[in-house]
CSV table of N, CA and C in Angstrom, one decimal:
chain,number,residue,atom,x,y,z
A,13,GLU,N,146.3,83.0,65.8
A,13,GLU,CA,147.5,83.7,65.9
A,13,GLU,C,147.4,84.9,66.9
A,14,ALA,N,146.3,85.6,66.8
A,14,ALA,CA,146.0,86.7,67.7
A,14,ALA,C,146.0,86.2,69.2
A,15,LEU,N,145.5,85.1,69.5
A,15,LEU,CA,145.4,84.5,70.8
A,15,LEU,C,146.8,84.2,71.3
A,16,ARG,N,147.7,83.7,70.4
A,16,ARG,CA,149.1,83.4,70.8
A,16,ARG,C,149.8,84.6,71.1
A,17,ALA,N,149.6,85.7,70.4
A,17,ALA,CA,150.3,86.9,70.6
A,17,ALA,C,149.9,87.5,72.0
A,18,ARG,N,148.6,87.5,72.3
A,18,ARG,CA,148.1,88.0,73.6
A,18,ARG,C,148.7,87.2,74.7
A,19,CYS,N,148.8,85.8,74.5
A,19,CYS,CA,149.3,85.0,75.6
A,19,CYS,C,150.8,85.3,75.8
A,20,ARG,N,151.6,85.5,74.8
A,20,ARG,CA,153.0,85.8,74.9
A,20,ARG,C,153.1,87.2,75.6
A,21,ALA,N,152.3,88.1,75.2
A,21,ALA,CA,152.4,89.5,75.8
A,21,ALA,C,152.0,89.4,77.3
A,22,ALA,N,151.1,88.5,77.7
A,22,ALA,CA,150.7,88.4,79.1
A,22,ALA,C,151.8,87.7,79.9
A,23,ALA,N,152.4,86.7,79.3
A,23,ALA,CA,153.5,86.0,79.9
A,23,ALA,C,154.7,86.8,80.1
A,24,HIS,N,155.0,87.7,79.3
A,24,HIS,CA,156.2,88.6,79.3
A,24,HIS,C,155.8,90.0,79.2
A,25,PRO,N,155.4,90.6,80.4
A,25,PRO,CA,154.9,92.0,80.3
A,25,PRO,C,156.1,92.9,80.0
A,26,GLY,N,155.8,94.0,79.4
A,26,GLY,CA,156.8,95.0,79.1
A,26,GLY,C,157.2,95.7,80.4
A,27,PRO,N,158.2,96.6,80.3
A,27,PRO,CA,158.8,97.2,81.5
A,27,PRO,C,157.8,98.2,82.2
A,28,PHE,N,156.8,98.7,81.4
A,28,PHE,CA,155.9,99.7,82.0
A,28,PHE,C,154.6,99.1,82.4
A,29,ARG,N,154.4,97.8,82.3
A,29,ARG,CA,153.1,97.2,82.6
A,29,ARG,C,153.0,97.0,84.1
A,30,ILE,N,151.9,97.3,84.7
A,30,ILE,CA,151.6,97.2,86.1
A,30,ILE,C,151.2,95.8,86.4
A,31,PRO,N,151.8,95.1,87.3
A,31,PRO,CA,151.4,93.7,87.6
A,31,PRO,C,150.0,93.7,88.2
A,32,ARG,N,149.3,92.6,88.0
A,32,ARG,CA,148.0,92.4,88.5
A,32,ARG,C,148.1,92.1,90.0
A,33,VAL,N,147.3,92.8,90.8
A,33,VAL,CA,147.3,92.7,92.3
A,33,VAL,C,146.2,91.7,92.6
A,34,THR,N,146.5,90.7,93.4
A,34,THR,CA,145.5,89.7,93.8
A,34,THR,C,145.1,89.9,95.2
A,35,PHE,N,144.0,89.2,95.6
A,35,PHE,CA,143.6,89.3,97.0
A,35,PHE,C,144.6,88.7,97.9
A,36,ALA,N,145.3,87.6,97.5
A,36,ALA,CA,146.3,87.0,98.4
A,36,ALA,C,147.4,88.0,98.6
A,37,SER,N,147.9,88.7,97.6
A,37,SER,CA,149.0,89.6,97.8
A,37,SER,C,148.6,90.8,98.7
A,38,LEU,N,147.4,91.3,98.6
A,38,LEU,CA,146.9,92.3,99.5
A,38,LEU,C,146.8,91.8,100.9
A,39,SER,N,146.3,90.6,101.1
A,39,SER,CA,146.2,90.0,102.4
A,39,SER,C,147.6,89.9,103.1
A,40,MET,N,148.6,89.4,102.3
A,40,MET,CA,149.9,89.3,102.8
A,40,MET,C,150.5,90.6,103.2
A,41,ALA,N,150.3,91.7,102.4
A,41,ALA,CA,150.8,93.0,102.7
A,41,ALA,C,150.1,93.5,104.0
A,42,ALA,N,148.8,93.3,104.2
A,42,ALA,CA,148.1,93.8,105.4
A,42,ALA,C,148.6,93.0,106.6
A,43,ALA,N,148.8,91.7,106.5
A,43,ALA,CA,149.4,91.0,107.6
A,43,ALA,C,150.7,91.5,108.0
A,44,LEU,N,151.6,91.7,107.0
A,44,LEU,CA,152.9,92.3,107.3
A,44,LEU,C,152.8,93.6,108.0
A,45,ILE,N,152.0,94.5,107.6
A,45,ILE,CA,151.8,95.8,108.2
A,45,ILE,C,151.4,95.6,109.7
A,46,LEU,N,150.4,94.7,109.9
A,46,LEU,CA,149.9,94.5,111.3
A,46,LEU,C,151.0,93.9,112.2
A,47,VAL,N,151.8,93.0,111.7
A,47,VAL,CA,152.9,92.4,112.5
A,47,VAL,C,154.0,93.5,112.8
A,48,VAL,N,154.4,94.2,111.8
A,48,VAL,CA,155.4,95.3,112.0
A,48,VAL,C,154.9,96.4,112.9
A,49,GLY,N,153.6,96.8,112.7
A,49,GLY,CA,153.0,97.8,113.5
A,49,GLY,C,152.9,97.3,115.0
A,50,GLY,N,152.5,96.1,115.2
A,50,GLY,CA,152.4,95.5,116.5
A,50,GLY,C,153.8,95.5,117.2
A,51,VAL,N,154.8,95.1,116.5
A,51,VAL,CA,156.1,95.1,117.1
A,51,VAL,C,156.6,96.5,117.5
A,52,LEU,N,156.4,97.4,116.6
A,52,LEU,CA,156.8,98.8,116.8
A,52,LEU,C,156.0,99.4,118.0
A,53,LEU,N,154.7,99.1,118.0
A,53,LEU,CA,153.8,99.6,119.1
A,53,LEU,C,154.3,99.0,120.5
A,54,TYR,N,154.6,97.7,120.5
A,54,TYR,CA,155.1,97.1,121.7
A,54,TYR,C,156.4,97.7,122.2
A,55,SER,N,157.3,97.9,121.2
A,55,SER,CA,158.6,98.5,121.6
A,55,SER,C,158.5,100.0,122.0
A,56,LEU,N,157.6,100.7,121.3
A,56,LEU,CA,157.4,102.1,121.7
A,56,LEU,C,156.7,102.3,123.1
A,57,THR,N,155.9,101.3,123.4
A,57,THR,CA,155.2,101.4,124.7
A,57,THR,C,156.2,101.4,125.8
A,58,GLY,N,157.2,100.6,125.7
A,58,GLY,CA,158.2,100.5,126.8
A,58,GLY,C,159.1,101.8,126.8
A,59,LEU,N,159.2,102.5,125.7
A,59,LEU,CA,160.0,103.7,125.7
A,59,LEU,C,159.2,105.0,126.1
A,60,SER,N,158.0,105.1,125.7
A,60,SER,CA,157.3,106.3,125.8
A,60,SER,C,156.1,106.2,126.7
A,61,PRO,N,156.0,107.1,127.7
A,61,PRO,CA,154.8,107.1,128.6
A,61,PRO,C,153.6,107.6,127.8
A,62,ALA,N,153.8,108.4,126.8
A,62,ALA,CA,152.7,108.9,126.0
A,62,ALA,C,152.0,107.8,125.2
A,63,VAL,N,152.8,106.8,124.7
A,63,VAL,CA,152.2,105.7,124.0
A,63,VAL,C,151.4,104.8,124.9
A,64,LEU,N,151.9,104.5,126.1
A,64,LEU,CA,151.2,103.7,127.0
A,64,LEU,C,149.9,104.5,127.5
A,65,ALA,N,150.1,105.7,127.7
A,65,ALA,CA,148.9,106.5,128.1
A,65,ALA,C,147.8,106.5,127.0
A,66,ALA,N,148.2,106.6,125.8
A,66,ALA,CA,147.3,106.6,124.7
A,66,ALA,C,146.6,105.3,124.6
A,67,GLN,N,147.3,104.2,124.8
A,67,GLN,CA,146.6,102.9,124.8
A,67,GLN,C,145.6,102.7,125.9
A,68,LEU,N,146.0,103.2,127.1
A,68,LEU,CA,145.1,103.0,128.2
A,68,LEU,C,143.9,104.0,128.1
A,69,THR,N,144.2,105.2,127.5
A,69,THR,CA,143.0,106.1,127.4
A,69,THR,C,142.0,105.5,126.4
A,70,ILE,N,142.4,104.9,125.4
A,70,ILE,CA,141.5,104.3,124.4
A,70,ILE,C,140.7,103.2,125.2
A,71,ASP,N,141.4,102.4,126.0
A,71,ASP,CA,140.8,101.3,126.7
A,71,ASP,C,139.8,101.9,127.8
A,72,HIS,N,140.2,103.0,128.4
A,72,HIS,CA,139.4,103.7,129.4
A,72,HIS,C,138.0,104.1,128.8
A,73,VAL,N,138.1,104.8,127.6
A,73,VAL,CA,136.9,105.2,127.0
A,73,VAL,C,136.0,104.0,126.5
A,74,THR,N,136.6,103.0,126.0
A,74,THR,CA,135.9,101.8,125.5
A,74,THR,C,135.2,101.1,126.7
A,75,CYS,N,136.0,100.9,127.8
A,75,CYS,CA,135.4,100.1,128.9
A,75,CYS,C,134.2,100.9,129.5
A,76,PHE,N,134.4,102.2,129.7
A,76,PHE,CA,133.3,103.0,130.3
A,76,PHE,C,132.1,103.0,129.3
A,77,ALA,N,132.3,103.0,128.0
A,77,ALA,CA,131.2,102.9,127.1
A,77,ALA,C,130.4,101.6,127.2
A,78,VAL,N,131.1,100.5,127.5
A,78,VAL,CA,130.5,99.2,127.6
A,78,VAL,C,129.9,99.0,129.0
A,79,HIS,N,130.7,99.5,130.0
A,79,HIS,CA,130.3,99.3,131.4
A,79,HIS,C,129.9,100.6,132.0
A,80,ASP,N,128.8,101.1,131.6
A,80,ASP,CA,128.3,102.4,132.0
A,80,ASP,C,127.4,102.3,133.2
A,81,THR,N,127.9,102.4,134.4
A,81,THR,CA,127.2,102.2,135.6
A,81,THR,C,127.6,103.2,136.7
A,82,ASP,N,126.7,103.5,137.6
A,82,ASP,CA,127.0,104.3,138.7
A,82,ASP,C,126.9,103.5,140.0
A,83,ALA,N,126.6,102.2,139.9
A,83,ALA,CA,126.4,101.3,141.0
A,83,ALA,C,127.8,101.0,141.7
A,84,SER,N,127.9,101.2,143.0
A,84,SER,CA,129.1,100.9,143.7
A,84,SER,C,129.3,99.4,143.8
A,85,VAL,N,130.6,99.0,143.9
A,85,VAL,CA,130.9,97.6,144.2
A,85,VAL,C,131.9,97.6,145.4
A,86,ASP,N,131.9,96.5,146.1
A,86,ASP,CA,132.8,96.3,147.2
A,86,ASP,C,134.2,96.0,146.8
A,87,ALA,N,135.2,96.7,147.4
A,87,ALA,CA,136.6,96.5,147.1
A,87,ALA,C,137.1,95.1,147.4
A,88,ARG,N,136.8,94.6,148.6
A,88,ARG,CA,137.3,93.3,149.0
A,88,ARG,C,136.7,92.2,148.1
A,89,ALA,N,135.4,92.3,147.8
A,89,ALA,CA,134.7,91.3,146.9
A,89,ALA,C,135.3,91.4,145.5
A,90,SER,N,135.6,92.6,145.0
A,90,SER,CA,136.2,92.7,143.7
A,90,SER,C,137.6,92.1,143.6
A,91,GLU,N,138.4,92.3,144.7
A,91,GLU,CA,139.7,91.7,144.8
A,91,GLU,C,139.6,90.1,144.7
A,92,GLU,N,138.7,89.6,145.5
A,92,GLU,CA,138.5,88.1,145.5
A,92,GLU,C,138.0,87.6,144.1
A,93,ARG,N,137.1,88.3,143.5
A,93,ARG,CA,136.6,87.9,142.2
A,93,ARG,C,137.7,88.0,141.1
A,94,TYR,N,138.5,89.0,141.2
A,94,TYR,CA,139.6,89.2,140.2
A,94,TYR,C,140.6,88.0,140.4
A,95,ALA,N,141.0,87.7,141.6
A,95,ALA,CA,141.9,86.6,141.9
A,95,ALA,C,141.3,85.2,141.4
A,96,ARG,N,140.0,85.0,141.6
A,96,ARG,CA,139.4,83.8,141.2
A,96,ARG,C,139.3,83.7,139.7
A,97,ASP,N,138.9,84.8,139.0
A,97,ASP,CA,138.7,84.8,137.6
A,97,ASP,C,140.0,84.8,136.8
A,98,TYR,N,141.1,85.5,137.3
A,98,TYR,CA,142.3,85.7,136.5
A,98,TYR,C,143.5,85.1,137.2
A,99,GLY,N,143.4,84.5,138.3
A,99,GLY,CA,144.6,83.9,139.0
A,99,GLY,C,145.6,84.8,139.4
A,100,ARG,N,145.3,86.1,139.7
A,100,ARG,CA,146.3,87.0,140.1
A,100,ARG,C,145.7,87.9,141.3
A,101,GLN,N,146.5,88.0,142.3
A,101,GLN,CA,146.0,88.8,143.5
A,101,GLN,C,146.3,90.3,143.1
A,102,ILE,N,145.3,91.1,143.4
A,102,ILE,CA,145.5,92.6,143.4
A,102,ILE,C,145.0,93.2,144.7
A,103,ARG,N,145.6,94.3,145.0
A,103,ARG,CA,145.2,95.0,146.2
A,103,ARG,C,144.7,96.4,145.8
A,104,LEU,N,143.4,96.6,145.9
A,104,LEU,CA,142.9,97.9,145.6
A,104,LEU,C,143.2,99.0,146.6
A,105,PRO,N,143.4,100.2,146.2
A,105,PRO,CA,143.7,101.2,147.2
A,105,PRO,C,142.5,101.4,148.2
A,106,ARG,N,142.8,101.5,149.4
A,106,ARG,CA,141.8,101.7,150.4
A,106,ARG,C,141.8,103.2,150.8
A,107,THR,N,141.0,104.0,150.2
A,107,THR,CA,140.9,105.4,150.4
A,107,THR,C,139.5,105.9,150.2
A,108,SER,N,139.0,106.6,151.1
A,108,SER,CA,137.7,107.2,150.9
A,108,SER,C,137.8,108.8,150.8
A,109,ALA,N,139.0,109.2,151.2
A,109,ALA,CA,139.3,110.7,151.2
A,109,ALA,C,139.3,111.3,149.8
A,110,ALA,N,139.6,110.4,148.8
A,110,ALA,CA,139.7,110.9,147.4
A,110,ALA,C,138.3,111.2,146.9
A,111,GLY,N,137.2,110.6,147.5
A,111,GLY,CA,135.9,110.8,147.0
A,111,GLY,C,135.6,109.9,145.8
A,112,LEU,N,136.4,108.9,145.6
A,112,LEU,CA,136.1,108.0,144.4
A,112,LEU,C,135.1,106.9,144.8
A,113,GLN,N,134.3,106.6,143.8
A,113,GLN,CA,133.3,105.5,144.0
A,113,GLN,C,133.7,104.4,143.1
A,114,LEU,N,134.0,103.2,143.6
A,114,LEU,CA,134.4,102.1,142.9
A,114,LEU,C,133.2,101.5,142.2
A,115,VAL,N,133.3,101.3,140.8
A,115,VAL,CA,132.2,100.8,140.1
A,115,VAL,C,132.5,99.5,139.3
A,116,GLY,N,133.8,99.1,139.3
A,116,GLY,CA,134.1,97.9,138.6
A,116,GLY,C,135.6,97.6,138.6
A,117,VAL,N,135.9,96.3,138.4
A,117,VAL,CA,137.3,95.9,138.2
A,117,VAL,C,137.3,94.8,137.1
A,118,ARG,N,138.2,95.0,136.1
A,118,ARG,CA,138.2,94.0,135.0
A,118,ARG,C,139.7,93.9,134.6
A,119,ARG,N,140.0,93.0,133.7
A,119,ARG,CA,141.3,92.8,133.2
A,119,ARG,C,141.3,93.3,131.7
A,120,CYS,N,142.3,94.2,131.4
A,120,CYS,CA,142.4,94.7,130.1
A,120,CYS,C,143.9,94.5,129.7
A,121,TYR,N,144.2,94.8,128.4
A,121,TYR,CA,145.5,94.6,127.9
A,121,TYR,C,146.1,95.9,127.3
A,122,CYS,N,147.4,96.0,127.4
A,122,CYS,CA,148.1,97.1,126.7
A,122,CYS,C,149.5,96.5,126.2
A,123,GLY,N,150.3,97.4,125.7
A,123,GLY,CA,151.6,96.9,125.2
A,123,GLY,C,152.5,96.3,126.2
A,124,GLU,N,152.2,96.5,127.5
A,124,GLU,CA,153.0,95.9,128.5
A,124,GLU,C,152.4,94.6,129.0
A,125,GLY,N,151.3,94.2,128.5
A,125,GLY,CA,150.7,93.0,128.9
A,125,GLY,C,149.3,93.2,129.6
A,126,ALA,N,149.0,92.2,130.5
A,126,ALA,CA,147.7,92.3,131.2
A,126,ALA,C,147.8,93.4,132.3
A,127,ALA,N,146.6,94.1,132.4
A,127,ALA,CA,146.5,95.1,133.5
A,127,ALA,C,145.2,95.0,134.2
A,128,ALA,N,145.2,95.2,135.5
A,128,ALA,CA,144.0,95.3,136.2
A,128,ALA,C,143.4,96.7,136.0
A,129,HIS,N,142.2,96.7,135.5
A,129,HIS,CA,141.6,98.0,135.3
A,129,HIS,C,140.5,98.3,136.3
A,130,VAL,N,140.8,99.2,137.2
A,130,VAL,CA,139.9,99.6,138.3
A,130,VAL,C,139.2,100.8,137.9
A,131,MET,N,137.8,100.7,137.8
A,131,MET,CA,137.0,101.7,137.3
A,131,MET,C,136.3,102.4,138.5
A,132,TYR,N,136.4,103.8,138.5
A,132,TYR,CA,135.8,104.6,139.5
A,132,TYR,C,134.9,105.7,138.8
A,133,ARG,N,134.2,106.3,139.7
A,133,ARG,CA,133.5,107.6,139.3
A,133,ARG,C,133.8,108.6,140.3
A,134,LEU,N,134.1,109.8,139.9
A,134,LEU,CA,134.4,110.9,140.7
A,134,LEU,C,133.4,112.0,140.3
A,135,GLN,N,132.4,112.3,141.2
A,135,GLN,CA,131.3,113.2,140.9
A,135,GLN,C,130.7,112.9,139.5
A,136,GLY,N,130.5,111.6,139.2
A,136,GLY,CA,129.9,111.2,138.0
A,136,GLY,C,130.8,111.0,136.8
A,137,ARG,N,132.0,111.5,136.9
A,137,ARG,CA,133.0,111.4,135.8
A,137,ARG,C,133.8,110.2,135.9
A,138,PRO,N,134.0,109.4,134.8
A,138,PRO,CA,134.8,108.2,134.8
A,138,PRO,C,136.3,108.5,135.1
A,139,VAL,N,136.8,107.6,136.0
A,139,VAL,CA,138.2,107.6,136.3
A,139,VAL,C,138.7,106.2,136.3
A,140,SER,N,139.8,106.0,135.7
A,140,SER,CA,140.4,104.6,135.6
A,140,SER,C,141.8,104.6,136.3
A,141,LEU,N,142.0,103.5,137.0
A,141,LEU,CA,143.3,103.2,137.6
A,141,LEU,C,143.8,101.9,137.0
A,142,TYR,N,144.9,101.9,136.3
A,142,TYR,CA,145.4,100.6,135.7
A,142,TYR,C,146.6,100.2,136.6
A,143,MET,N,146.7,98.9,136.9
A,143,MET,CA,147.7,98.4,137.7
A,143,MET,C,148.4,97.3,136.8
A,144,ILE,N,149.7,97.6,136.4
A,144,ILE,CA,150.4,96.7,135.5
A,144,ILE,C,151.5,96.1,136.3
A,145,ALA,N,151.4,94.8,136.6
A,145,ALA,CA,152.3,94.1,137.5
A,145,ALA,C,153.7,93.8,136.8
A,146,ASP,N,154.7,93.7,137.6
A,146,ASP,CA,156.1,93.3,137.1
A,146,ASP,C,156.6,94.4,136.1
A,147,THR,N,156.3,95.6,136.3
A,147,THR,CA,156.8,96.7,135.5
A,147,THR,C,157.2,97.9,136.4
A,148,SER,N,158.1,98.7,136.0
A,148,SER,CA,158.5,99.8,136.8
A,148,SER,C,158.8,101.0,135.8
A,149,ARG,N,158.1,102.1,136.1
A,149,ARG,CA,158.3,103.3,135.3
A,149,ARG,C,158.6,104.5,136.1
A,150,SER,N,159.2,105.5,135.6
A,150,SER,CA,159.4,106.8,136.3
A,150,SER,C,158.0,107.5,136.3
A,151,ARG,N,157.9,108.4,137.3
A,151,ARG,CA,156.7,109.2,137.4
A,151,ARG,C,156.6,110.1,136.2
A,152,ALA,N,155.4,110.1,135.5
A,152,ALA,CA,155.2,110.9,134.3
A,152,ALA,C,153.8,111.2,134.2
A,153,GLY,N,153.5,112.2,133.3
A,153,GLY,CA,152.2,112.6,133.0
A,153,GLY,C,152.1,112.7,131.5
A,154,ALA,N,150.9,112.6,131.0
A,154,ALA,CA,150.6,112.8,129.6
A,154,ALA,C,149.2,113.3,129.3
A,155,ASP,N,149.1,114.0,128.3
A,155,ASP,CA,147.8,114.5,127.8
A,155,ASP,C,147.5,113.9,126.5
A,156,VAL,N,146.5,113.0,126.4
A,156,VAL,CA,146.2,112.3,125.1
A,156,VAL,C,144.7,112.2,124.9
A,157,PHE,N,144.3,112.6,123.7
A,157,PHE,CA,142.9,112.4,123.3
A,157,PHE,C,142.0,113.2,124.2
A,158,GLY,N,142.4,114.3,124.8
A,158,GLY,CA,141.6,115.1,125.7
A,158,GLY,C,141.5,114.5,127.1
A,159,HIS,N,142.3,113.6,127.4
A,159,HIS,CA,142.3,113.0,128.7
A,159,HIS,C,143.7,113.2,129.3
A,160,ASP,N,143.8,113.2,130.6
A,160,ASP,CA,145.1,113.3,131.3
A,160,ASP,C,145.4,111.9,131.9
A,161,ALA,N,146.7,111.7,132.0
A,161,ALA,CA,147.2,110.4,132.6
A,161,ALA,C,148.3,110.7,133.5
A,162,VAL,N,148.3,110.1,134.7
A,162,VAL,CA,149.5,110.2,135.6
A,162,VAL,C,150.0,108.8,135.9
A,163,MET,N,151.3,108.6,135.8
A,163,MET,CA,151.9,107.3,135.9
A,163,MET,C,152.9,107.3,137.0
A,164,TRP,N,153.0,106.2,137.8
A,164,TRP,CA,154.0,106.1,138.8
A,164,TRP,C,154.1,104.6,139.1
A,165,SER,N,155.2,104.2,139.8
A,165,SER,CA,155.5,102.8,140.1
A,165,SER,C,155.7,102.7,141.6
A,166,LYS,N,155.4,101.5,142.1
A,166,LYS,CA,155.6,101.2,143.5
A,166,LYS,C,155.7,99.7,143.7
A,167,GLN,N,156.7,99.3,144.3
A,167,GLN,CA,156.9,97.8,144.6
A,167,GLN,C,156.7,96.9,143.4
A,168,GLY,N,157.3,97.3,142.2
A,168,GLY,CA,157.2,96.4,141.0
A,168,GLY,C,155.9,96.5,140.3
A,169,THR,N,155.1,97.4,140.6
A,169,THR,CA,153.8,97.6,139.8
A,169,THR,C,153.8,99.0,139.3
A,170,THR,N,153.3,99.2,138.0
A,170,THR,CA,153.1,100.5,137.5
A,170,THR,C,151.6,100.8,137.6
A,171,TYR,N,151.4,102.0,138.0
A,171,TYR,CA,150.0,102.5,138.1
A,171,TYR,C,149.8,103.7,137.2
A,172,VAL,N,148.7,103.7,136.5
A,172,VAL,CA,148.3,104.7,135.5
A,172,VAL,C,146.9,105.2,135.8
A,173,LEU,N,146.8,106.4,136.1
A,173,LEU,CA,145.5,107.0,136.4
A,173,LEU,C,145.0,107.8,135.2
A,174,VAL,N,143.8,107.6,134.7
A,174,VAL,CA,143.4,108.2,133.5
A,174,VAL,C,142.0,108.8,133.7
A,175,SER,N,141.8,110.1,133.3
A,175,SER,CA,140.5,110.7,133.3
A,175,SER,C,140.5,112.0,132.5
A,176,ARG,N,139.3,112.4,132.2
A,176,ARG,CA,139.2,113.7,131.5
A,176,ARG,C,139.0,114.7,132.6
A,177,GLY,N,140.0,115.5,132.9
A,177,GLY,CA,139.9,116.4,134.0
A,177,GLY,C,141.2,117.1,134.1
A,178,PRO,N,141.3,118.1,135.0
A,178,PRO,CA,142.5,118.8,135.2
A,178,PRO,C,143.6,117.9,135.7
A,179,ARG,N,144.8,118.1,135.3
A,179,ARG,CA,146.0,117.3,135.7
A,179,ARG,C,146.2,117.5,137.2
A,180,ALA,N,145.9,118.7,137.8
A,180,ALA,CA,146.1,118.9,139.2
A,180,ALA,C,145.2,117.9,140.0
A,181,THR,N,143.9,117.7,139.5
A,181,THR,CA,143.0,116.8,140.2
A,181,THR,C,143.5,115.4,140.1
A,182,LEU,N,144.1,115.0,139.0
A,182,LEU,CA,144.6,113.7,138.9
A,182,LEU,C,145.8,113.5,139.7
A,183,GLU,N,146.7,114.5,139.8
A,183,GLU,CA,147.9,114.4,140.7
A,183,GLU,C,147.4,114.2,142.2
A,184,THR,N,146.4,114.9,142.6
A,184,THR,CA,145.9,114.8,144.0
A,184,THR,C,145.3,113.4,144.2
A,185,LEU,N,144.6,112.9,143.2
A,185,LEU,CA,144.0,111.6,143.3
A,185,LEU,C,145.1,110.5,143.3
A,186,ALA,N,146.2,110.7,142.5
A,186,ALA,CA,147.3,109.8,142.5
A,186,ALA,C,148.0,109.7,143.8
A,187,LEU,N,148.2,110.8,144.5
A,187,LEU,CA,148.8,110.8,145.8
A,187,LEU,C,147.9,110.1,146.8
A,188,ALA,N,146.6,110.3,146.7
A,188,ALA,CA,145.7,109.7,147.7
A,188,ALA,C,145.6,108.2,147.4
A,189,LEU,N,145.6,107.8,146.2
A,189,LEU,CA,145.6,106.3,145.9
A,189,LEU,C,146.9,105.7,146.2
A,190,ASP,N,148.0,106.3,146.0
A,190,ASP,CA,149.3,105.8,146.3
A,190,ASP,C,149.4,105.6,147.8
A,191,GLY,N,148.9,106.5,148.6
A,191,GLY,CA,148.9,106.4,150.0
A,191,GLY,C,148.0,105.3,150.5
A,192,GLY,N,147.0,104.9,149.8
A,192,GLY,CA,146.1,103.9,150.2
A,192,GLY,C,146.5,102.5,149.7
A,193,LEU,N,147.6,102.3,149.1
A,193,LEU,CA,148.1,101.0,148.6
A,193,LEU,C,148.7,100.2,149.7
């Protein structure tokens, strides 16, 4: 009889009884949060230059942590390798006046899609130029996570320059890179 009473109580919990949480219900909740968060992040990226700059700054720090080199690479060979590997032509800025040393080109992703990530060093300091095709944004700047970002568009491509350094230096670099496109 005691067993029947416990079974009835378990089948019909009282109004103040907390339901048992299962692994499946926690997994579903986590998946829902990821989906909603991803949709919000994607939509916010299109609205806010600071959100895009934050995404690219995180990528900048991560890529330079993985690809920590001072060895220069050839711009033309990098363009050819990028086209062969990813099926998309890119044109790297041709400028030596900026004092930038090209150390790598790779493909990365942000809320706007795939981006060519051009990795430079300026006096040993990492500098990233992201080129996001088929997008256009107004000129903007952002300070995120101790890094500055300068954003501009030209001929249907958005460019974002990211580095830890003074904004004035980045603005000068952005003008030099834009002139070399």
